[in-house]
Amino acid sequence: MKLEIQNLVYRAGGRTLMDDISLVSDSAHCTALLGANGAGKSLLLRLCHGLLEPAAGRIRWDARPPRELGAAITMVFQKPVLLRRSARANVEHALYLQGAPRAARRARAAAALELAGLEDCMERQAAVLSGGQQQRLAIARAWALKPAVILMDEPTSKLDVRSAAQVERTIGELRREGIKIILTSHNLAQVRRLCGEVVFLHEGRLVQQDAMDDFFARPADDIICEFIEAQTF
Amino acid sequence: MRVYRSADFLTRVAWLLAGLCAALLSAGAGAAAATAAVTLASTTSTDNSGLYDYLLPKFTADTGIRVRVIAVGTGRALSIGRRGDADLLIVHDRESELEFVADGHGVARVPFMYNDYVLVGPRADPGGLRAAGDVVHAMRLIARGRRPFISRGDDSGTHKKELQLWRAAGLAPGAADAWYREAGAGMGAVLNLANELVAYTLTDRSTWVSFNNRAALALLVENQPPLHNPYSAILVNPQKHPAVNHRAARRLVEWLTSRRGLDWIDNYRVRGVRLFHPLRGG
Amino acid sequence: MTDFSDALQTALHLLVNLDAGLVEIIALSLRVSLTAVAAAALVGLPLGALLAVSRFPTRRFWINLLNTFMGLPPVVVGLMVYLMLSRAGPLGPLGLLYTPVAMIIAQTLLIFPIIAALSCGVVQGLFDEYHEQLRSLGSRTLATARTLLWEGRFGLVTAILAGFGRGNAEVGAVLIVGGNINHSTRVMTTTIALETSKGNLALALALGLILILVSLLVASAAQWLHTATMHRGRA
């Protein structure tokens, strides 16, 4: 789906946290949201999802507001929020919320867990899975709903290198299926591996939106240069 | 880290529920509501003395009618009767009984047995009540010596009798008198209190005899005409309260006042003491 | 303290001989309190959860009200139920006064605010953690309430136990609406009050010990349910 944001403003507690953001992102790209902590990355994801309502401006997915999209757009949070049930039951619960019939739930859950490489721990309690497995379970759950868009808030920030690689592999699977992905990350190497487009935010403002290679080749601002240098260390 | 298995949880819930159902069903049988039973609101004194546990099974054996006893003070019993929540009252305060009948709530008031009140107090009897002889004089001795006295203070028959005795003595102790304490409680609670505070109090003889926590107390004044304590049965008026079980209640009154019922009352003993005396030829 | 050793001996004696009167009284206590808890939980759990997950203008007011009603005086509740069920009252024709049903109604009214308020608290805690995720999965208010009730089931067991404890230990309400009628509405607490009023303090205390034992058994059953469904693992 194609994302269009026009003059987006968001305020909370008397402060302007999103200031006049406009951008268009094509469905083909996997988009990375970059910026320092507090730049507004997570906030923008929540606004795109419809979890928060903007104070002004518009957000449209193929000309429709996020609220109308239902499960066509889902989100994987920074810290996976899982129910106290088995891995499979976690995915099935999400499908149950969508009103899927029981037999379809079982089949779809099994497929999702396989996609995420979790077929061996389907019956394990979500809480005993490793951090990487939990994150992949959260992604599998999102994928099971057959969304057109998945938003991911720092999907690998809390993981070791090996787990992060497994999560990246799962994200690669999603991309191959043609699902539009927008993710936030601090790992520039990861962004290079996964994404085709970068949106850079600074203090609630859009600084640069560019194709991956152009972004790193021609940073539009000193802030970006500093950011890239800092992240490379 | 602690983790939950939901299938296990459900099995356990099922087991617990099955066990509970079994326990409740077996318990439910005993507590089944008896529609034909007579509901008797009565003074605590008659119930606490064990009279009903002794008497009523004999009535049930004779007639097949079960009786449910609600033991409360006379004032409460009359108010329960006034709302039609009991079929029959057994109470002991002549004045309010007559008022109850006059108001049309009760029919056929029948005095059928009596016992008496006694004054009890500290074994050492610092007020010298034993020597007083006359109960009204004894009340004066308590007040004059400012001896601790516990009043029921609950509008019960015993409470009203106590107020009568103070009036007869020309006294009206109240909040200003530190020695005079209104408990606002039943006879048993007041005796517990008197025993603890080593105080004087007025009690009916039946509660006194069957009471078990009285190490500090002794019986001091008894066998005097003002201490006479007659009990009446009053049928709740079925015209006013159509839902009452009038027919069965009437049979209970007839049985209580029959030769057979009165003989049983006469024969009742606690610790070898006769607690209630039948009023024959009513 | 001879009183206490007497009471302990009496309690043991009653238990060992499985005194028939005692069994009847314990059974009725459990029947009344457990039924009241079940009824209160049936309404209180969903209501508490809904209050936790929904947002409407008077929400805070209702939560405050529930919290206040957690401390309802049993005697007042007993009196209100009495006036409702009395033959002269609006529900008099049902003939429920001085029956176990009347006691169940009174205890349900006492227990309901406790279960509703505590489950509201439990679910509120979970809601803060889960609500974005559940909304992202397309969960509506009702479904969220259901999901979080199940997620919080072990915390809710405590809420239900608190309700049971309140009902089982309460004497004021059941005495007024039940009448403490032998073989009909006599429960543990009213028996204890009665034996105290007869001056049988050791027996009353013995019954008190048994009442505590019964509560302990019920709490242990809940604990058993809790621990047996967990196994230890590594995060």
JSON list of C-alpha atoms in Angstrom, two decimals, chain B residues 1-6 8-10 12-13 15-16 20 24 27-28 30-31 33 39 47-48 53 66 68-71 76 79-80 83-87 187-189 192 210-213 243-245, chain C residues 24 27-28 30-31 34-35 82-83 85-89 97-100 150 153-154 176 179-186 194 196-201 221 224-226 228-233 235:
[
{"chain": "B", "resi": 1, "resn": "MET", "atom": "CA", "xyz": [10.49, -17.82, 35.75]},
{"chain": "B", "resi": 2, "resn": "ARG", "atom": "CA", "xyz": [6.95, -19.02, 36.35]},
{"chain": "B", "resi": 3, "resn": "VAL", "atom": "CA", "xyz": [4.86, -20.16, 33.47]},
{"chain": "B", "resi": 4, "resn": "TYR", "atom": "CA", "xyz": [1.29, -21.29, 33.09]},
{"chain": "B", "resi": 5, "resn": "ARG", "atom": "CA", "xyz": [-0.18, -24.20, 31.23]},
{"chain": "B", "resi": 6, "resn": "SER", "atom": "CA", "xyz": [-3.77, -23.51, 30.38]},
{"chain": "B", "resi": 8, "resn": "ASP", "atom": "CA", "xyz": [-3.68, -28.16, 33.11]},
{"chain": "B", "resi": 9, "resn": "PHE", "atom": "CA", "xyz": [-5.44, -25.23, 34.68]},
{"chain": "B", "resi": 10, "resn": "LEU", "atom": "CA", "xyz": [-8.75, -26.19, 33.11]},
{"chain": "B", "resi": 12, "resn": "ARG", "atom": "CA", "xyz": [-7.83, -28.60, 37.82]},
{"chain": "B", "resi": 13, "resn": "VAL", "atom": "CA", "xyz": [-10.78, -26.24, 37.67]},
{"chain": "B", "resi": 15, "resn": "TRP", "atom": "CA", "xyz": [-11.82, -31.32, 39.35]},
{"chain": "B", "resi": 16, "resn": "LEU", "atom": "CA", "xyz": [-12.45, -28.60, 41.90]},
{"chain": "B", "resi": 20, "resn": "LEU", "atom": "CA", "xyz": [-17.67, -28.76, 45.11]},
{"chain": "B", "resi": 24, "resn": "LEU", "atom": "CA", "xyz": [-22.95, -28.92, 47.91]},
{"chain": "B", "resi": 27, "resn": "ALA", "atom": "CA", "xyz": [-25.30, -30.42, 51.94]},
{"chain": "B", "resi": 28, "resn": "GLY", "atom": "CA", "xyz": [-28.31, -29.10, 50.07]},
{"chain": "B", "resi": 30, "resn": "GLY", "atom": "CA", "xyz": [-30.30, -31.20, 54.70]},
{"chain": "B", "resi": 31, "resn": "ALA", "atom": "CA", "xyz": [-31.11, -27.55, 54.19]},
{"chain": "B", "resi": 33, "resn": "ALA", "atom": "CA", "xyz": [-36.73, -25.38, 52.60]},
{"chain": "B", "resi": 39, "resn": "THR", "atom": "CA", "xyz": [-41.68, -19.89, 61.86]},
{"chain": "B", "resi": 47, "resn": "ASP", "atom": "CA", "xyz": [-34.00, -20.60, 73.03]},
{"chain": "B", "resi": 48, "resn": "ASN", "atom": "CA", "xyz": [-30.63, -20.32, 74.78]},
{"chain": "B", "resi": 53, "resn": "ASP", "atom": "CA", "xyz": [-34.39, -28.19, 71.38]},
{"chain": "B", "resi": 66, "resn": "ARG", "atom": "CA", "xyz": [-41.49, -28.68, 61.76]},
{"chain": "B", "resi": 68, "resn": "ARG", "atom": "CA", "xyz": [-38.05, -22.92, 62.73]},
{"chain": "B", "resi": 69, "resn": "VAL", "atom": "CA", "xyz": [-36.96, -20.75, 65.66]},
{"chain": "B", "resi": 70, "resn": "ILE", "atom": "CA", "xyz": [-35.64, -17.24, 65.24]},
{"chain": "B", "resi": 71, "resn": "ALA", "atom": "CA", "xyz": [-34.21, -16.19, 68.57]},
{"chain": "B", "resi": 76, "resn": "ARG", "atom": "CA", "xyz": [-37.30, -7.46, 67.72]},
{"chain": "B", "resi": 79, "resn": "SER", "atom": "CA", "xyz": [-41.34, -6.07, 65.02]},
{"chain": "B", "resi": 80, "resn": "ILE", "atom": "CA", "xyz": [-40.79, -9.27, 63.01]},
{"chain": "B", "resi": 83, "resn": "ARG", "atom": "CA", "xyz": [-44.06, -7.26, 59.32]},
{"chain": "B", "resi": 84, "resn": "GLY", "atom": "CA", "xyz": [-45.65, -10.69, 59.05]},
{"chain": "B", "resi": 85, "resn": "ASP", "atom": "CA", "xyz": [-42.27, -12.43, 58.90]},
{"chain": "B", "resi": 86, "resn": "ALA", "atom": "CA", "xyz": [-43.13, -14.97, 61.58]},
{"chain": "B", "resi": 87, "resn": "ASP", "atom": "CA", "xyz": [-46.22, -17.12, 62.17]},
{"chain": "B", "resi": 187, "resn": "MET", "atom": "CA", "xyz": [-28.78, -11.66, 77.69]},
{"chain": "B", "resi": 188, "resn": "GLY", "atom": "CA", "xyz": [-25.76, -13.88, 77.09]},
{"chain": "B", "resi": 189, "resn": "ALA", "atom": "CA", "xyz": [-23.58, -11.02, 75.94]},
{"chain": "B", "resi": 192, "resn": "ASN", "atom": "CA", "xyz": [-20.37, -12.18, 79.67]},
{"chain": "B", "resi": 210, "resn": "SER", "atom": "CA", "xyz": [-27.79, -22.60, 81.56]},
{"chain": "B", "resi": 211, "resn": "PHE", "atom": "CA", "xyz": [-25.07, -19.96, 81.22]},
{"chain": "B", "resi": 212, "resn": "ASN", "atom": "CA", "xyz": [-21.50, -21.22, 81.41]},
{"chain": "B", "resi": 213, "resn": "ASN", "atom": "CA", "xyz": [-19.26, -18.20, 81.79]},
{"chain": "B", "resi": 243, "resn": "ALA", "atom": "CA", "xyz": [-48.97, -15.36, 53.96]},
{"chain": "B", "resi": 244, "resn": "VAL", "atom": "CA", "xyz": [-48.51, -16.66, 57.50]},
{"chain": "B", "resi": 245, "resn": "ASN", "atom": "CA", "xyz": [-48.82, -20.37, 58.21]},
{"chain": "C", "resi": 24, "resn": "GLU", "atom": "CA", "xyz": [-24.32, -29.62, 58.63]},
{"chain": "C", "resi": 27, "resn": "ALA", "atom": "CA", "xyz": [-21.74, -27.52, 54.71]},
{"chain": "C", "resi": 28, "resn": "LEU", "atom": "CA", "xyz": [-24.32, -24.73, 54.84]},
{"chain": "C", "resi": 30, "resn": "LEU", "atom": "CA", "xyz": [-19.77, -23.34, 52.36]},
{"chain": "C", "resi": 31, "resn": "ARG", "atom": "CA", "xyz": [-22.91, -23.66, 50.28]},
{"chain": "C", "resi": 34, "resn": "LEU", "atom": "CA", "xyz": [-19.46, -20.39, 47.62]},
{"chain": "C", "resi": 35, "resn": "THR", "atom": "CA", "xyz": [-22.76, -19.79, 45.82]},
{"chain": "C", "resi": 82, "resn": "TYR", "atom": "CA", "xyz": [-34.36, -7.97, 55.14]},
{"chain": "C", "resi": 83, "resn": "LEU", "atom": "CA", "xyz": [-36.64, -5.05, 54.26]},
{"chain": "C", "resi": 85, "resn": "LEU", "atom": "CA", "xyz": [-37.55, -9.82, 51.42]},
{"chain": "C", "resi": 86, "resn": "SER", "atom": "CA", "xyz": [-39.81, -9.26, 54.41]},
{"chain": "C", "resi": 87, "resn": "ARG", "atom": "CA", "xyz": [-43.41, -10.30, 53.78]},
{"chain": "C", "resi": 88, "resn": "ALA", "atom": "CA", "xyz": [-44.29, -6.62, 54.13]},
{"chain": "C", "resi": 89, "resn": "GLY", "atom": "CA", "xyz": [-41.54, -5.71, 51.64]},
{"chain": "C", "resi": 97, "resn": "LEU", "atom": "CA", "xyz": [-36.71, -14.44, 54.19]},
{"chain": "C", "resi": 98, "resn": "TYR", "atom": "CA", "xyz": [-35.05, -16.76, 56.72]},
{"chain": "C", "resi": 99, "resn": "THR", "atom": "CA", "xyz": [-33.88, -19.15, 54.00]},
{"chain": "C", "resi": 100, "resn": "PRO", "atom": "CA", "xyz": [-30.36, -19.90, 52.73]},
{"chain": "C", "resi": 150, "resn": "TRP", "atom": "CA", "xyz": [-7.97, -14.85, 31.16]},
{"chain": "C", "resi": 153, "resn": "ARG", "atom": "CA", "xyz": [-6.69, -15.37, 35.99]},
{"chain": "C", "resi": 154, "resn": "PHE", "atom": "CA", "xyz": [-4.16, -15.99, 38.76]},
{"chain": "C", "resi": 176, "resn": "ILE", "atom": "CA", "xyz": [-30.57, -10.66, 60.12]},
{"chain": "C", "resi": 179, "resn": "GLY", "atom": "CA", "xyz": [-32.38, -15.75, 61.52]},
{"chain": "C", "resi": 180, "resn": "ASN", "atom": "CA", "xyz": [-29.82, -18.37, 62.68]},
{"chain": "C", "resi": 181, "resn": "ILE", "atom": "CA", "xyz": [-32.49, -21.09, 62.55]},
{"chain": "C", "resi": 182, "resn": "ASN", "atom": "CA", "xyz": [-31.21, -24.47, 63.68]},
{"chain": "C", "resi": 183, "resn": "HIS", "atom": "CA", "xyz": [-30.96, -27.03, 60.84]},
{"chain": "C", "resi": 184, "resn": "SER", "atom": "CA", "xyz": [-32.01, -24.36, 58.35]},
{"chain": "C", "resi": 185, "resn": "THR", "atom": "CA", "xyz": [-29.98, -21.15, 58.33]},
{"chain": "C", "resi": 186, "resn": "ARG", "atom": "CA", "xyz": [-27.38, -21.70, 61.02]},
{"chain": "C", "resi": 194, "resn": "LEU", "atom": "CA", "xyz": [-24.78, -17.92, 69.60]},
{"chain": "C", "resi": 196, "resn": "THR", "atom": "CA", "xyz": [-20.64, -16.88, 72.85]},
{"chain": "C", "resi": 197, "resn": "SER", "atom": "CA", "xyz": [-23.99, -15.52, 74.00]},
{"chain": "C", "resi": 198, "resn": "LYS", "atom": "CA", "xyz": [-24.56, -18.76, 75.91]},
{"chain": "C", "resi": 199, "resn": "GLY", "atom": "CA", "xyz": [-21.24, -18.27, 77.66]},
{"chain": "C", "resi": 200, "resn": "ASN", "atom": "CA", "xyz": [-19.75, -21.36, 75.99]},
{"chain": "C", "resi": 201, "resn": "LEU", "atom": "CA", "xyz": [-16.57, -19.50, 75.17]},
{"chain": "C", "resi": 221, "resn": "ALA", "atom": "CA", "xyz": [-7.40, -25.37, 47.05]},
{"chain": "C", "resi": 224, "resn": "TRP", "atom": "CA", "xyz": [-3.08, -25.84, 44.56]},
{"chain": "C", "resi": 225, "resn": "LEU", "atom": "CA", "xyz": [-4.84, -24.73, 41.42]},
{"chain": "C", "resi": 226, "resn": "HIS", "atom": "CA", "xyz": [-2.25, -22.01, 41.02]},
{"chain": "C", "resi": 228, "resn": "ALA", "atom": "CA", "xyz": [-0.02, -27.10, 39.93]},
{"chain": "C", "resi": 229, "resn": "THR", "atom": "CA", "xyz": [-0.56, -25.25, 36.69]},
{"chain": "C", "resi": 230, "resn": "MET", "atom": "CA", "xyz": [2.84, -23.67, 36.64]},
{"chain": "C", "resi": 231, "resn": "HIS", "atom": "CA", "xyz": [6.10, -25.30, 35.85]},
{"chain": "C", "resi": 232, "resn": "ARG", "atom": "CA", "xyz": [9.49, -23.80, 36.22]},
{"chain": "C", "resi": 233, "resn": "GLY", "atom": "CA", "xyz": [11.47, -22.96, 33.11]},
{"chain": "C", "resi": 235, "resn": "ALA", "atom": "CA", "xyz": [13.29, -17.30, 30.28]}
]
